[in-house]
Amino acid sequence: MARVLVLYSTTDGHTVEICKRIGERLGTHGAEVQLADLKDSPRLADYEFDKIVIGASIRYGKHQPVVSEFISANQAVLEAHPNALFSVNVVARKPEKNTPETNPYLQKFLKKISWQPQNLGVFAGKIDYPSLGLFDKQMIRLIMWITKGPTDPTLTVEFTDWDKVDEFGDMVAGM
Ligand SMILES: Cc1cc2nc3c(=O)[nH]c(=O)nc-3n(C[C@H](O)[C@H](O)[C@H](O)COP(=O)(O)O)c2cc1C
């Protein structure tokens, strides 16, 4: 049975939901999945795994610093296992920005790190206006207005294509 370690960085929890879905999909392939939050500074030596996946969300144009810090500190171990990286952001709701090659955040991040993940993914995230504080709510409304997205502050909009997440899970099962 393949053991897959899925590490994530999230602010509001949607990336965890995506990781759980990947975990469920991997379960259908008979794989065993462990999840860990990068903000808890997981030590890879504490886990037994055959493959490793890192997933991180974007906030104000960036993944959290802990993501690149973890990658630089653990690059050799990452490279020694079948591996994948995915990013979660709302720009990826746009068809022309929803692949690893066309998503600007993932491309920028790949230029910043020296690890070259073997496999990549990009998923559109979620905007939950009612849960946001006033500043964030107004900022996201402004960004959405500029980019022709939903601006109604009472809405929760999930842009995630769950079939695409399942396909990613299938890919991880085979990597
Ligand atoms: C305050 C805030 C800032 C965000 N900034 C960006 C951004 O700059 N670009 C983008 O594409 N998505 C942005 N997003 C969308 C998030 O990436 C999306 O909500 C994602 O689902 C968050 O995942 P998480 O809950 O795992 O952190 C932002 C969301 C919030 C709430």
GROMACS .gro file of C-alpha atoms and ligand atoms in nm:
model
  206
    1MET     CA    1   0.000   0.000   0.000
    2ALA     CA    2   0.147   0.337  -0.105
    3ARG     CA    3   0.179   0.591   0.174
    4VAL     CA    4   0.123   0.949   0.063
    5LEU     CA    5   0.215   1.247   0.277
    6VAL     CA    6   0.007   1.556   0.190
    7LEU     CA    7   0.137   1.881   0.338
    8TYR     CA    8  -0.069   2.195   0.313
    9SER     CA    9  -0.069   2.567   0.378
   10THR     CA   10  -0.408   2.730   0.426
   11THR     CA   11  -0.556   3.047   0.572
   12ASP     CA   12  -0.927   2.973   0.574
   13GLY     CA   13  -0.932   2.596   0.531
   14HIS     CA   14  -1.032   2.547   0.168
   15THR     CA   15  -0.695   2.396   0.076
   16VAL     CA   16  -0.751   2.138   0.352
   17GLU     CA   17  -1.084   2.047   0.191
   18ILE     CA   18  -0.900   1.992  -0.138
   19CYS     CA   19  -0.635   1.782   0.038
   20LYS     CA   20  -0.906   1.572   0.203
   21ARG     CA   21  -1.071   1.514  -0.133
   22ILE     CA   22  -0.736   1.408  -0.281
   23GLY     CA   23  -0.697   1.179   0.020
   24GLU     CA   24  -1.040   1.024  -0.040
   25ARG     CA   25  -0.955   0.967  -0.403
   26LEU     CA   26  -0.623   0.812  -0.312
   27GLY     CA   27  -0.812   0.588  -0.071
   28THR     CA   28  -1.007   0.445  -0.366
   29HIS     CA   29  -0.669   0.345  -0.512
   30GLY     CA   30  -0.577   0.169  -0.188
   31ALA     CA   31  -0.329   0.435  -0.082
   32GLU     CA   32  -0.285   0.550   0.276
   33VAL     CA   33  -0.280   0.927   0.328
   34GLN     CA   34  -0.140   1.142   0.605
   35LEU     CA   35  -0.216   1.516   0.620
   36ALA     CA   36  -0.002   1.776   0.793
   37ASP     CA   37  -0.022   2.155   0.821
   38LEU     CA   38   0.301   2.332   0.724
   39LYS     CA   39   0.237   2.593   0.992
   40ASP     CA   40   0.296   2.320   1.252
   41SER     CA   41   0.653   2.280   1.117
   42PRO     CA   42   0.620   1.907   1.041
   43ARG     CA   43   0.945   1.711   1.047
   44LEU     CA   44   0.965   1.472   0.753
   45ALA     CA   45   1.168   1.232   0.965
   46ASP     CA   46   0.858   1.177   1.180
   47TYR     CA   47   0.661   1.033   0.886
   48GLU     CA   48   0.686   0.716   0.685
   49PHE     CA   49   0.582   0.784   0.328
   50ASP     CA   50   0.650   0.682  -0.031
   51LYS     CA   51   0.521   0.994  -0.208
   52ILE     CA   52   0.481   1.355  -0.110
   53VAL     CA   53   0.238   1.630  -0.215
   54ILE     CA   54   0.241   1.997  -0.114
   55GLY     CA   55  -0.067   2.218  -0.156
   56ALA     CA   56  -0.081   2.589  -0.077
   57SER     CA   57  -0.326   2.874  -0.118
   58ILE     CA   58  -0.268   3.229  -0.236
   59ARG     CA   59  -0.347   3.535  -0.028
   60TYR     CA   60  -0.277   3.882  -0.161
   61GLY     CA   61  -0.067   3.747  -0.444
   62LYS     CA   62   0.152   3.507  -0.245
   63HIS     CA   63   0.173   3.165  -0.092
   64GLN     CA   64   0.256   3.184   0.277
   65PRO     CA   65   0.631   3.213   0.345
   66VAL     CA   66   0.627   2.881   0.532
   67VAL     CA   67   0.580   2.702   0.197
   68SER     CA   68   0.905   2.813   0.033
   69GLU     CA   69   1.086   2.787   0.368
   70PHE     CA   70   0.977   2.425   0.406
   71ILE     CA   71   1.072   2.348   0.048
   72SER     CA   72   1.423   2.492   0.081
   73ALA     CA   73   1.481   2.312   0.409
   74ASN     CA   74   1.360   1.976   0.273
   75GLN     CA   75   1.443   1.985  -0.097
   76ALA     CA   76   1.666   1.677  -0.093
   77VAL     CA   77   1.394   1.464   0.069
   78LEU     CA   78   1.131   1.600  -0.170
   79GLU     CA   79   1.351   1.509  -0.465
   80ALA     CA   80   1.410   1.160  -0.330
   81HIS     CA   81   1.037   1.075  -0.358
   82PRO     CA   82   0.771   1.094  -0.628
   83ASN     CA   83   0.634   1.441  -0.565
   84ALA     CA   84   0.375   1.703  -0.663
   85LEU     CA   85   0.288   2.062  -0.585
   86PHE     CA   86  -0.044   2.242  -0.626
   87SER     CA   87  -0.165   2.597  -0.577
   88VAL     CA   88  -0.514   2.719  -0.483
   89ASN     CA   89  -0.624   3.065  -0.592
   90VAL     CA   90  -0.925   3.238  -0.744
   91VAL     CA   91  -0.750   3.361  -1.055
   92ALA     CA   92  -0.763   2.992  -1.154
   93ARG     CA   93  -1.141   3.025  -1.199
   94LYS     CA   94  -1.053   3.176  -1.535
   95PRO     CA   95  -1.009   2.908  -1.803
   96GLU     CA   96  -0.705   3.084  -1.945
   97LYS     CA   97  -0.530   3.079  -1.603
   98ASN     CA   98  -0.623   2.737  -1.467
   99THR     CA   99  -0.331   2.520  -1.572
  100PRO     CA  100   0.016   2.499  -1.414
  101GLU     CA  101   0.159   2.658  -1.730
  102THR     CA  102  -0.088   2.948  -1.738
  103ASN     CA  103  -0.145   3.024  -1.371
  104PRO     CA  104   0.065   3.330  -1.286
  105TYR     CA  105   0.102   3.250  -0.914
  106LEU     CA  106   0.229   2.899  -0.972
  107GLN     CA  107   0.468   3.015  -1.243
  108LYS     CA  108   0.603   3.294  -1.022
  109PHE     CA  109   0.644   3.055  -0.730
  110LEU     CA  110   0.833   2.801  -0.943
  111LYS     CA  111   1.081   3.074  -1.037
  112LYS     CA  112   1.133   3.154  -0.670
  113ILE     CA  113   1.218   2.801  -0.552
  114SER     CA  114   1.493   2.572  -0.675
  115TRP     CA  115   1.291   2.251  -0.632
  116GLN     CA  116   1.134   2.140  -0.960
  117PRO     CA  117   0.824   1.941  -0.867
  118GLN     CA  118   0.768   1.636  -1.085
  119ASN     CA  119   0.395   1.707  -1.106
  120LEU     CA  120   0.193   2.025  -1.076
  121GLY     CA  121  -0.169   2.124  -1.018
  122VAL     CA  122  -0.377   2.440  -0.994
  123PHE     CA  123  -0.724   2.459  -0.845
  124ALA     CA  124  -0.969   2.745  -0.822
  125GLY     CA  125  -1.053   2.827  -0.461
  126LYS     CA  126  -1.350   2.966  -0.274
  127ILE     CA  127  -1.464   3.312  -0.172
  128ASP     CA  128  -1.671   3.314   0.145
  129TYR     CA  129  -1.764   3.681   0.183
  130PRO     CA  130  -1.967   3.648   0.506
  131SER     CA  131  -1.668   3.494   0.688
  132LEU     CA  132  -1.427   3.774   0.595
  133GLY     CA  133  -1.342   4.077   0.805
  134LEU     CA  134  -1.434   4.418   0.666
  135PHE     CA  135  -1.095   4.501   0.515
  136ASP     CA  136  -1.049   4.163   0.342
  137LYS     CA  137  -1.411   4.165   0.226
  138GLN     CA  138  -1.377   4.506   0.063
  139MET     CA  139  -1.040   4.418  -0.092
  140ILE     CA  140  -1.172   4.097  -0.244
  141ARG     CA  141  -1.483   4.276  -0.368
  142LEU     CA  142  -1.259   4.530  -0.538
  143ILE     CA  143  -1.039   4.258  -0.692
  144MET     CA  144  -1.352   4.070  -0.805
  145TRP     CA  145  -1.501   4.386  -0.952
  146ILE     CA  146  -1.181   4.452  -1.148
  147THR     CA  147  -1.163   4.090  -1.266
  148LYS     CA  148  -1.538   4.060  -1.338
  149GLY     CA  149  -1.612   3.814  -1.056
  150PRO     CA  150  -1.893   3.807  -0.796
  151THR     CA  151  -1.905   4.109  -0.562
  152ASP     CA  152  -2.221   4.042  -0.358
  153PRO     CA  153  -2.090   4.041   0.005
  154THR     CA  154  -2.359   3.793   0.115
  155LEU     CA  155  -2.234   3.521  -0.122
  156THR     CA  156  -2.015   3.218  -0.071
  157VAL     CA  157  -1.883   3.107  -0.408
  158GLU     CA  158  -1.688   2.788  -0.458
  159PHE     CA  159  -1.504   2.787  -0.788
  160THR     CA  160  -1.330   2.453  -0.730
  161ASP     CA  161  -1.368   2.193  -1.002
  162TRP     CA  162  -1.385   1.878  -0.789
  163ASP     CA  163  -1.352   1.650  -1.092
  164LYS     CA  164  -1.018   1.815  -1.158
  165VAL     CA  165  -0.918   1.751  -0.795
  166ASP     CA  166  -1.014   1.384  -0.838
  167GLU     CA  167  -0.803   1.365  -1.155
  168PHE     CA  168  -0.512   1.504  -0.958
  169GLY     CA  169  -0.571   1.234  -0.696
  170ASP     CA  170  -0.561   0.971  -0.971
  171MET     CA  171  -0.238   1.121  -1.101
  172VAL     CA  172  -0.082   1.105  -0.752
  173ALA     CA  173  -0.190   0.742  -0.722
  174GLY     CA  174  -0.001   0.667  -1.042
  175MET     CA  175   0.312   0.877  -0.983
  176LIG     C1  176  -0.794   3.811   0.192
  176LIG     C2  177  -0.783   3.724   0.071
  176LIG     C3  178  -0.688   3.753  -0.027
  176LIG     C4  179  -0.680   3.674  -0.142
  176LIG     N1  180  -0.589   3.706  -0.239
  176LIG     C5  181  -0.590   3.638  -0.356
  176LIG     C6  182  -0.506   3.677  -0.463
  176LIG     O1  183  -0.426   3.768  -0.453
  176LIG     N2  184  -0.515   3.606  -0.579
  176LIG     C7  185  -0.601   3.500  -0.595
  176LIG     O2  186  -0.607   3.443  -0.704
  176LIG     N3  187  -0.678   3.459  -0.493
  176LIG     C8  188  -0.675   3.526  -0.375
  176LIG     N4  189  -0.756   3.487  -0.274
  176LIG     C9  190  -0.842   3.370  -0.291
  176LIG    C10  191  -0.791   3.249  -0.213
  176LIG     O3  192  -0.676   3.197  -0.273
  176LIG    C11  193  -0.903   3.148  -0.208
  176LIG     O4  194  -1.005   3.204  -0.127
  176LIG    C12  195  -0.863   3.014  -0.154
  176LIG     O5  196  -0.973   2.926  -0.161
  176LIG    C13  197  -0.812   3.024  -0.011
  176LIG     O6  198  -0.770   2.899   0.032
  176LIG     P1  199  -0.747   2.871   0.188
  176LIG     O7  200  -0.882   2.880   0.255
  176LIG     O8  201  -0.691   2.734   0.191
  176LIG     O9  202  -0.651   2.973   0.238
  176LIG    C14  203  -0.767   3.563  -0.158
  176LIG    C15  204  -0.860   3.534  -0.058
  176LIG    C16  205  -0.869   3.613   0.055
  176LIG    C17  206  -0.973   3.581   0.158
   0.00000   0.00000   0.00000
